[in-house]
Amino acid sequence: MGKIAIVYWSGTGNTEAMAGAVAEGVRKNGSEADLFTASGFSADQTGAYDAIAFGCPSMGAEQLEETEFEPMFSACEDRLRGKNTALFGSYGWGDGEWMRNWEERCRVAGVNLVCDSVICNGAPDDDALAACRELGAALAGKK
């Protein structure tokens, strides 16, 4: 049984709903899931987890939220090398460029992205929530 952190920032509740579905997928597959908002998680906590899911919506000009999420993720980045990780988030405009940029940033940093990232436009529908549960299962090693 693994211990998995789900760390997210949500302005409208969309990414928070996705985080809850990731946690469901983790727990359904026999692992422990701890949910954190970005402001409640620090780089020092990364070592306590077998895997981490990070969730952040697209903000501004297709970027991560700058006040809480970006500083937290930047602080964690060096400690994520080789760690099983997954990304998710919602967007309201654009085409998902922020996620492609974030995935590339992770690859360059040596982060082990264990599955395809999950994005959805606006509020997550049933398909997006199911994909989030699958993402949780992948982090739990059950995909």
CSV table of N, CA and C in Angstrom, one decimal:
chain,number,residue,atom,x,y,z
A,1,MET,N,0.8,-1.2,0.0
A,1,MET,CA,0.0,0.0,0.0
A,1,MET,C,0.9,1.2,0.0
A,2,GLY,N,0.7,2.1,-1.0
A,2,GLY,CA,1.5,3.3,-1.1
A,2,GLY,C,0.8,4.5,-0.4
A,3,LYS,N,1.6,5.5,-0.2
A,3,LYS,CA,1.1,6.8,0.3
A,3,LYS,C,1.2,7.8,-0.7
A,4,ILE,N,0.1,8.5,-1.1
A,4,ILE,CA,0.1,9.4,-2.2
A,4,ILE,C,-0.5,10.7,-1.8
A,5,ALA,N,0.2,11.8,-2.2
A,5,ALA,CA,-0.2,13.2,-1.9
A,5,ALA,C,-0.9,13.7,-3.2
A,6,ILE,N,-2.0,14.4,-3.0
A,6,ILE,CA,-2.7,15.1,-4.1
A,6,ILE,C,-2.7,16.5,-3.7
A,7,VAL,N,-1.9,17.3,-4.4
A,7,VAL,CA,-1.7,18.7,-4.1
A,7,VAL,C,-2.3,19.6,-5.2
A,8,TYR,N,-3.2,20.5,-4.8
A,8,TYR,CA,-3.9,21.3,-5.9
A,8,TYR,C,-4.1,22.7,-5.5
A,9,TRP,N,-4.4,23.5,-6.5
A,9,TRP,CA,-4.9,24.9,-6.3
A,9,TRP,C,-6.2,25.0,-7.1
A,10,SER,N,-7.2,25.6,-6.6
A,10,SER,CA,-8.5,25.7,-7.3
A,10,SER,C,-9.1,27.1,-7.0
A,11,GLY,N,-9.4,27.8,-8.0
A,11,GLY,CA,-10.1,29.1,-7.8
A,11,GLY,C,-11.6,29.0,-7.9
A,12,THR,N,-12.1,28.1,-8.7
A,12,THR,CA,-13.6,28.0,-8.9
A,12,THR,C,-14.2,26.7,-8.4
A,13,GLY,N,-13.3,25.8,-8.0
A,13,GLY,CA,-13.8,24.4,-7.5
A,13,GLY,C,-13.6,23.3,-8.5
A,14,ASN,N,-13.3,23.7,-9.8
A,14,ASN,CA,-13.1,22.7,-10.8
A,14,ASN,C,-12.0,21.7,-10.5
A,15,THR,N,-10.8,22.3,-10.3
A,15,THR,CA,-9.6,21.5,-10.0
A,15,THR,C,-9.8,20.8,-8.7
A,16,GLU,N,-10.4,21.4,-7.7
A,16,GLU,CA,-10.7,20.7,-6.4
A,16,GLU,C,-11.5,19.5,-6.6
A,17,ALA,N,-12.6,19.5,-7.5
A,17,ALA,CA,-13.4,18.4,-7.8
A,17,ALA,C,-12.5,17.3,-8.5
A,18,MET,N,-11.6,17.7,-9.3
A,18,MET,CA,-10.7,16.7,-10.0
A,18,MET,C,-9.8,16.1,-8.9
A,19,ALA,N,-9.3,16.8,-8.0
A,19,ALA,CA,-8.5,16.3,-6.9
A,19,ALA,C,-9.2,15.2,-6.1
A,20,GLY,N,-10.5,15.5,-5.8
A,20,GLY,CA,-11.3,14.5,-5.1
A,20,GLY,C,-11.4,13.2,-5.8
A,21,ALA,N,-11.6,13.3,-7.2
A,21,ALA,CA,-11.7,12.1,-8.0
A,21,ALA,C,-10.4,11.4,-8.0
A,22,VAL,N,-9.3,12.1,-8.1
A,22,VAL,CA,-8.0,11.4,-8.0
A,22,VAL,C,-7.8,10.6,-6.7
A,23,ALA,N,-8.2,11.3,-5.6
A,23,ALA,CA,-8.1,10.6,-4.3
A,23,ALA,C,-9.0,9.4,-4.3
A,24,GLU,N,-10.2,9.4,-4.9
A,24,GLU,CA,-11.1,8.2,-5.0
A,24,GLU,C,-10.4,7.1,-5.7
A,25,GLY,N,-9.7,7.4,-6.8
A,25,GLY,CA,-9.0,6.4,-7.6
A,25,GLY,C,-7.9,5.8,-6.8
A,26,VAL,N,-7.2,6.6,-6.0
A,26,VAL,CA,-6.0,6.1,-5.2
A,26,VAL,C,-6.6,5.2,-4.2
A,27,ARG,N,-7.6,5.6,-3.4
A,27,ARG,CA,-8.2,4.8,-2.3
A,27,ARG,C,-8.8,3.5,-2.8
A,28,LYS,N,-9.5,3.6,-3.9
A,28,LYS,CA,-10.2,2.4,-4.5
A,28,LYS,C,-9.2,1.3,-4.9
A,29,ASN,N,-7.9,1.8,-5.1
A,29,ASN,CA,-6.9,0.8,-5.5
A,29,ASN,C,-5.9,0.5,-4.4
A,30,GLY,N,-6.4,0.7,-3.2
A,30,GLY,CA,-5.6,0.2,-2.0
A,30,GLY,C,-4.5,1.1,-1.4
A,31,SER,N,-4.4,2.3,-1.9
A,31,SER,CA,-3.4,3.2,-1.4
A,31,SER,C,-4.0,4.3,-0.5
A,32,GLU,N,-3.1,4.9,0.3
A,32,GLU,CA,-3.6,6.0,1.1
A,32,GLU,C,-3.4,7.4,0.3
A,33,ALA,N,-4.5,8.2,0.4
A,33,ALA,CA,-4.4,9.5,-0.3
A,33,ALA,C,-4.6,10.6,0.7
A,34,ASP,N,-3.7,11.6,0.6
A,34,ASP,CA,-3.7,12.8,1.5
A,34,ASP,C,-3.9,14.0,0.5
A,35,LEU,N,-5.0,14.7,0.7
A,35,LEU,CA,-5.3,15.9,-0.1
A,35,LEU,C,-4.7,17.2,0.6
A,36,PHE,N,-4.0,18.0,-0.2
A,36,PHE,CA,-3.5,19.3,0.3
A,36,PHE,C,-3.8,20.4,-0.7
A,37,THR,N,-4.1,21.6,-0.2
A,37,THR,CA,-4.1,22.7,-1.1
A,37,THR,C,-2.6,23.1,-1.2
A,38,ALA,N,-2.3,23.9,-2.3
A,38,ALA,CA,-0.9,24.3,-2.5
A,38,ALA,C,-0.3,25.0,-1.4
A,39,SER,N,-1.1,25.8,-0.7
A,39,SER,CA,-0.5,26.6,0.5
A,39,SER,C,-0.3,25.7,1.7
A,40,GLY,N,-0.9,24.5,1.7
A,40,GLY,CA,-0.7,23.5,2.8
A,40,GLY,C,0.3,22.5,2.6
A,41,PHE,N,1.1,22.6,1.5
A,41,PHE,CA,2.1,21.5,1.2
A,41,PHE,C,3.5,22.2,1.0
A,42,SER,N,4.5,21.6,1.4
A,42,SER,CA,5.9,22.1,1.3
A,42,SER,C,6.8,21.1,0.7
A,43,ALA,N,7.9,21.6,0.1
A,43,ALA,CA,8.9,20.7,-0.5
A,43,ALA,C,9.4,19.6,0.5
A,44,ASP,N,9.5,20.0,1.8
A,44,ASP,CA,9.9,19.1,2.8
A,44,ASP,C,9.0,17.8,2.9
A,45,GLN,N,7.8,17.9,2.5
A,45,GLN,CA,6.9,16.8,2.6
A,45,GLN,C,7.0,15.8,1.4
A,46,THR,N,7.7,16.1,0.3
A,46,THR,CA,7.7,15.3,-0.8
A,46,THR,C,8.3,13.9,-0.5
A,47,GLY,N,9.3,13.8,0.3
A,47,GLY,CA,9.9,12.5,0.7
A,47,GLY,C,9.0,11.6,1.4
A,48,ALA,N,8.0,12.1,2.0
A,48,ALA,CA,7.0,11.2,2.8
A,48,ALA,C,6.1,10.5,1.9
A,49,TYR,N,6.1,10.7,0.6
A,49,TYR,CA,5.1,10.1,-0.3
A,49,TYR,C,5.8,9.3,-1.4
A,50,ASP,N,5.1,8.2,-1.7
A,50,ASP,CA,5.6,7.3,-2.8
A,50,ASP,C,5.3,8.0,-4.1
A,51,ALA,N,4.2,8.8,-4.2
A,51,ALA,CA,3.9,9.4,-5.5
A,51,ALA,C,3.1,10.7,-5.1
A,52,ILE,N,3.0,11.6,-6.1
A,52,ILE,CA,2.3,12.9,-5.9
A,52,ILE,C,1.6,13.2,-7.2
A,53,ALA,N,0.3,13.6,-7.0
A,53,ALA,CA,-0.4,14.2,-8.1
A,53,ALA,C,-0.5,15.7,-7.8
A,54,PHE,N,-0.2,16.5,-8.8
A,54,PHE,CA,-0.3,18.0,-8.7
A,54,PHE,C,-1.4,18.5,-9.7
A,55,GLY,N,-2.3,19.3,-9.2
A,55,GLY,CA,-3.4,19.8,-9.9
A,55,GLY,C,-3.4,21.4,-9.9
A,56,CYS,N,-3.5,22.0,-11.1
A,56,CYS,CA,-3.6,23.4,-11.1
A,56,CYS,C,-4.3,23.8,-12.4
A,57,PRO,N,-5.2,24.8,-12.4
A,57,PRO,CA,-5.8,25.2,-13.6
A,57,PRO,C,-4.9,26.1,-14.4
A,58,SER,N,-5.3,26.4,-15.6
A,58,SER,CA,-4.6,27.3,-16.5
A,58,SER,C,-5.0,28.7,-16.0
A,59,MET,N,-4.1,29.6,-15.8
A,59,MET,CA,-4.3,31.0,-15.4
A,59,MET,C,-3.7,31.9,-16.4
A,60,GLY,N,-4.2,33.1,-16.4
A,60,GLY,CA,-3.6,34.2,-17.2
A,60,GLY,C,-3.3,33.8,-18.6
A,61,ALA,N,-2.1,33.9,-19.0
A,61,ALA,CA,-1.7,33.5,-20.4
A,61,ALA,C,-1.2,32.1,-20.4
A,62,GLU,N,-2.1,31.1,-20.1
A,62,GLU,CA,-1.7,29.7,-20.1
A,62,GLU,C,-0.5,29.4,-19.2
A,63,GLN,N,-0.7,29.6,-17.9
A,63,GLN,CA,0.4,29.4,-17.0
A,63,GLN,C,-0.2,28.9,-15.7
A,64,LEU,N,0.7,28.4,-14.8
A,64,LEU,CA,0.3,27.9,-13.5
A,64,LEU,C,-0.1,29.1,-12.6
A,65,GLU,N,-0.9,28.9,-11.6
A,65,GLU,CA,-1.3,30.0,-10.7
A,65,GLU,C,0.0,30.5,-10.0
A,66,GLU,N,0.2,31.8,-10.0
A,66,GLU,CA,1.5,32.4,-9.7
A,66,GLU,C,1.7,32.7,-8.2
A,67,THR,N,0.7,32.9,-7.4
A,67,THR,CA,0.8,33.3,-6.0
A,67,THR,C,1.1,32.2,-5.1
A,68,GLU,N,0.4,31.1,-5.2
A,68,GLU,CA,0.5,30.0,-4.3
A,68,GLU,C,1.1,28.7,-5.0
A,69,PHE,N,0.5,28.4,-6.1
A,69,PHE,CA,0.9,27.1,-6.7
A,69,PHE,C,2.3,27.1,-7.3
A,70,GLU,N,2.6,28.1,-8.1
A,70,GLU,CA,4.0,28.1,-8.8
A,70,GLU,C,5.1,28.1,-7.8
A,71,PRO,N,5.1,29.0,-6.7
A,71,PRO,CA,6.2,29.0,-5.8
A,71,PRO,C,6.3,27.6,-5.1
A,72,MET,N,5.2,27.0,-4.7
A,72,MET,CA,5.2,25.7,-4.1
A,72,MET,C,5.8,24.6,-5.0
A,73,PHE,N,5.3,24.6,-6.3
A,73,PHE,CA,5.8,23.6,-7.2
A,73,PHE,C,7.3,23.8,-7.5
A,74,SER,N,7.7,25.1,-7.7
A,74,SER,CA,9.1,25.4,-7.9
A,74,SER,C,10.0,24.9,-6.8
A,75,ALA,N,9.5,25.0,-5.5
A,75,ALA,CA,10.3,24.5,-4.4
A,75,ALA,C,10.4,23.0,-4.4
A,76,CYS,N,9.4,22.3,-4.9
A,76,CYS,CA,9.3,20.9,-4.9
A,76,CYS,C,10.1,20.3,-6.0
A,77,GLU,N,10.3,21.0,-7.1
A,77,GLU,CA,10.7,20.5,-8.4
A,77,GLU,C,12.0,19.6,-8.3
A,78,ASP,N,13.0,20.1,-7.6
A,78,ASP,CA,14.3,19.3,-7.5
A,78,ASP,C,14.1,18.0,-6.8
A,79,ARG,N,13.1,18.0,-5.9
A,79,ARG,CA,12.9,16.8,-5.1
A,79,ARG,C,12.0,15.8,-5.8
A,80,LEU,N,11.5,16.1,-7.0
A,80,LEU,CA,10.6,15.2,-7.7
A,80,LEU,C,11.4,14.4,-8.7
A,81,ARG,N,12.6,14.6,-8.9
A,81,ARG,CA,13.4,13.8,-9.9
A,81,ARG,C,13.2,12.3,-9.6
A,82,GLY,N,12.7,11.5,-10.5
A,82,GLY,CA,12.5,10.1,-10.4
A,82,GLY,C,11.2,9.7,-9.6
A,83,LYS,N,10.6,10.7,-9.0
A,83,LYS,CA,9.3,10.4,-8.2
A,83,LYS,C,8.2,10.2,-9.2
A,84,ASN,N,7.3,9.1,-8.9
A,84,ASN,CA,6.1,8.9,-9.6
A,84,ASN,C,5.2,10.1,-9.4
A,85,THR,N,4.8,10.7,-10.5
A,85,THR,CA,4.0,12.0,-10.4
A,85,THR,C,3.0,12.0,-11.5
A,86,ALA,N,1.9,12.7,-11.3
A,86,ALA,CA,0.9,12.9,-12.3
A,86,ALA,C,0.4,14.3,-12.2
A,87,LEU,N,-0.1,14.9,-13.3
A,87,LEU,CA,-0.6,16.3,-13.4
A,87,LEU,C,-2.1,16.3,-13.9
A,88,PHE,N,-2.8,17.3,-13.4
A,88,PHE,CA,-4.2,17.5,-13.8
A,88,PHE,C,-4.6,18.9,-13.6
A,89,GLY,N,-5.7,19.3,-14.3
A,89,GLY,CA,-6.2,20.7,-14.1
A,89,GLY,C,-7.2,21.0,-15.1
A,90,SER,N,-7.9,22.2,-14.9
A,90,SER,CA,-8.9,22.6,-15.8
A,90,SER,C,-8.5,23.9,-16.4
A,91,TYR,N,-9.2,24.3,-17.5
A,91,TYR,CA,-8.9,25.5,-18.2
A,91,TYR,C,-10.3,26.1,-18.7
A,92,GLY,N,-10.2,27.4,-19.0
A,92,GLY,CA,-11.5,28.0,-19.5
A,92,GLY,C,-11.3,28.6,-20.9
A,93,TRP,N,-10.1,28.6,-21.4
A,93,TRP,CA,-9.8,29.2,-22.7
A,93,TRP,C,-8.5,28.5,-23.2
A,94,GLY,N,-8.1,28.8,-24.4
A,94,GLY,CA,-6.9,28.2,-24.9
A,94,GLY,C,-7.1,26.7,-25.3
A,95,ASP,N,-6.0,26.0,-25.5
A,95,ASP,CA,-6.1,24.6,-25.9
A,95,ASP,C,-5.3,23.6,-25.1
A,96,GLY,N,-4.9,24.0,-23.9
A,96,GLY,CA,-4.2,23.2,-23.0
A,96,GLY,C,-2.7,23.4,-23.1
A,97,GLU,N,-2.3,24.5,-23.6
A,97,GLU,CA,-0.8,24.8,-23.7
A,97,GLU,C,-0.1,24.8,-22.4
A,98,TRP,N,-0.8,25.3,-21.3
A,98,TRP,CA,-0.2,25.3,-20.0
A,98,TRP,C,0.2,23.9,-19.6
A,99,MET,N,-0.6,22.9,-19.9
A,99,MET,CA,-0.3,21.6,-19.5
A,99,MET,C,0.8,21.0,-20.3
A,100,ARG,N,0.9,21.3,-21.6
A,100,ARG,CA,2.0,20.8,-22.4
A,100,ARG,C,3.3,21.4,-21.9
A,101,ASN,N,3.3,22.7,-21.5
A,101,ASN,CA,4.5,23.4,-21.0
A,101,ASN,C,4.9,22.8,-19.6
A,102,TRP,N,3.9,22.5,-18.8
A,102,TRP,CA,4.1,21.9,-17.5
A,102,TRP,C,4.7,20.5,-17.6
A,103,GLU,N,4.2,19.7,-18.5
A,103,GLU,CA,4.7,18.4,-18.7
A,103,GLU,C,6.1,18.4,-19.2
A,104,GLU,N,6.4,19.3,-20.1
A,104,GLU,CA,7.8,19.4,-20.6
A,104,GLU,C,8.7,19.9,-19.5
A,105,ARG,N,8.3,20.8,-18.7
A,105,ARG,CA,9.1,21.3,-17.6
A,105,ARG,C,9.4,20.1,-16.7
A,106,CYS,N,8.4,19.2,-16.4
A,106,CYS,CA,8.6,18.0,-15.6
A,106,CYS,C,9.6,17.1,-16.2
A,107,ARG,N,9.5,16.8,-17.5
A,107,ARG,CA,10.4,15.9,-18.2
A,107,ARG,C,11.8,16.4,-18.1
A,108,VAL,N,12.0,17.7,-18.3
A,108,VAL,CA,13.4,18.3,-18.3
A,108,VAL,C,13.9,18.1,-16.9
A,109,ALA,N,13.1,18.2,-15.9
A,109,ALA,CA,13.5,18.1,-14.5
A,109,ALA,C,13.7,16.6,-14.0
A,110,GLY,N,13.4,15.7,-14.9
A,110,GLY,CA,13.6,14.3,-14.5
A,110,GLY,C,12.5,13.7,-13.7
A,111,VAL,N,11.3,14.3,-13.7
A,111,VAL,CA,10.1,13.9,-13.0
A,111,VAL,C,9.5,12.7,-13.8
A,112,ASN,N,9.1,11.6,-13.1
A,112,ASN,CA,8.6,10.4,-13.7
A,112,ASN,C,7.0,10.6,-13.8
A,113,LEU,N,6.6,11.1,-15.0
A,113,LEU,CA,5.1,11.2,-15.2
A,113,LEU,C,4.6,9.8,-15.5
A,114,VAL,N,3.8,9.3,-14.6
A,114,VAL,CA,3.3,7.9,-14.7
A,114,VAL,C,2.2,7.6,-15.7
A,115,CYS,N,1.5,8.7,-16.1
A,115,CYS,CA,0.4,8.5,-17.0
A,115,CYS,C,0.1,9.8,-17.7
A,116,ASP,N,-0.8,9.8,-18.7
A,116,ASP,CA,-1.2,11.0,-19.4
A,116,ASP,C,-1.9,12.0,-18.4
A,117,SER,N,-1.6,13.2,-18.5
A,117,SER,CA,-2.2,14.2,-17.7
A,117,SER,C,-3.7,14.3,-18.0
A,118,VAL,N,-4.5,14.8,-17.1
A,118,VAL,CA,-5.9,15.0,-17.3
A,118,VAL,C,-6.2,16.5,-17.3
A,119,ILE,N,-6.9,16.9,-18.4
A,119,ILE,CA,-7.3,18.3,-18.4
A,119,ILE,C,-8.8,18.3,-18.8
A,120,CYS,N,-9.5,19.3,-18.4
A,120,CYS,CA,-10.9,19.5,-18.8
A,120,CYS,C,-11.2,21.0,-19.0
A,121,ASN,N,-12.1,21.3,-19.9
A,121,ASN,CA,-12.5,22.6,-20.1
A,121,ASN,C,-13.7,22.9,-19.2
A,122,GLY,N,-13.5,23.8,-18.2
A,122,GLY,CA,-14.6,24.2,-17.3
A,122,GLY,C,-14.7,23.1,-16.2
A,123,ALA,N,-16.0,22.9,-15.8
A,123,ALA,CA,-16.2,22.0,-14.7
A,123,ALA,C,-16.0,20.6,-15.3
A,124,PRO,N,-15.4,19.7,-14.5
A,124,PRO,CA,-15.2,18.3,-14.9
A,124,PRO,C,-16.5,17.6,-15.1
A,125,ASP,N,-16.7,17.0,-16.3
A,125,ASP,CA,-17.8,16.1,-16.6
A,125,ASP,C,-17.5,14.7,-16.1
A,126,ASP,N,-18.5,13.8,-16.3
A,126,ASP,CA,-18.3,12.4,-15.9
A,126,ASP,C,-17.0,11.8,-16.5
A,127,ASP,N,-16.8,12.1,-17.8
A,127,ASP,CA,-15.6,11.5,-18.4
A,127,ASP,C,-14.3,12.0,-17.8
A,128,ALA,N,-14.2,13.3,-17.5
A,128,ALA,CA,-13.1,13.9,-16.8
A,128,ALA,C,-12.9,13.3,-15.4
A,129,LEU,N,-13.9,13.2,-14.7
A,129,LEU,CA,-13.8,12.6,-13.3
A,129,LEU,C,-13.4,11.1,-13.4
A,130,ALA,N,-13.9,10.4,-14.4
A,130,ALA,CA,-13.4,9.0,-14.6
A,130,ALA,C,-11.9,9.0,-14.9
A,131,ALA,N,-11.5,9.9,-15.7
A,131,ALA,CA,-10.1,10.0,-16.1
A,131,ALA,C,-9.2,10.3,-14.9
A,132,CYS,N,-9.7,11.2,-14.0
A,132,CYS,CA,-9.0,11.5,-12.8
A,132,CYS,C,-8.9,10.3,-11.8
A,133,ARG,N,-10.0,9.5,-11.8
A,133,ARG,CA,-9.9,8.3,-11.0
A,133,ARG,C,-8.9,7.3,-11.5
A,134,GLU,N,-8.8,7.2,-12.9
A,134,GLU,CA,-7.8,6.4,-13.5
A,134,GLU,C,-6.4,6.9,-13.2
A,135,LEU,N,-6.2,8.2,-13.2
A,135,LEU,CA,-5.0,8.8,-12.9
A,135,LEU,C,-4.6,8.4,-11.4
A,136,GLY,N,-5.5,8.4,-10.5
A,136,GLY,CA,-5.3,8.0,-9.1
A,136,GLY,C,-4.9,6.5,-9.1
A,137,ALA,N,-5.6,5.7,-9.9
A,137,ALA,CA,-5.2,4.3,-10.0
A,137,ALA,C,-3.8,4.1,-10.5
A,138,ALA,N,-3.4,4.9,-11.5
A,138,ALA,CA,-2.1,4.7,-12.0
A,138,ALA,C,-1.0,5.1,-11.0
A,139,LEU,N,-1.3,6.1,-10.2
A,139,LEU,CA,-0.4,6.5,-9.1
A,139,LEU,C,-0.3,5.4,-8.0
A,140,ALA,N,-1.4,4.7,-7.8
A,140,ALA,CA,-1.4,3.6,-6.9
A,140,ALA,C,-0.8,2.3,-7.5
A,141,GLY,N,-0.4,2.4,-8.7
A,141,GLY,CA,0.2,1.2,-9.4
A,141,GLY,C,-0.7,0.2,-9.9
A,142,LYS,N,-2.0,0.6,-10.2
A,142,LYS,CA,-3.0,-0.3,-10.6
A,142,LYS,C,-3.5,-0.1,-12.0
A,143,LYS,N,-2.9,0.7,-12.8
A,143,LYS,CA,-3.5,1.0,-14.1
A,143,LYS,C,-3.0,-0.1,-15.1
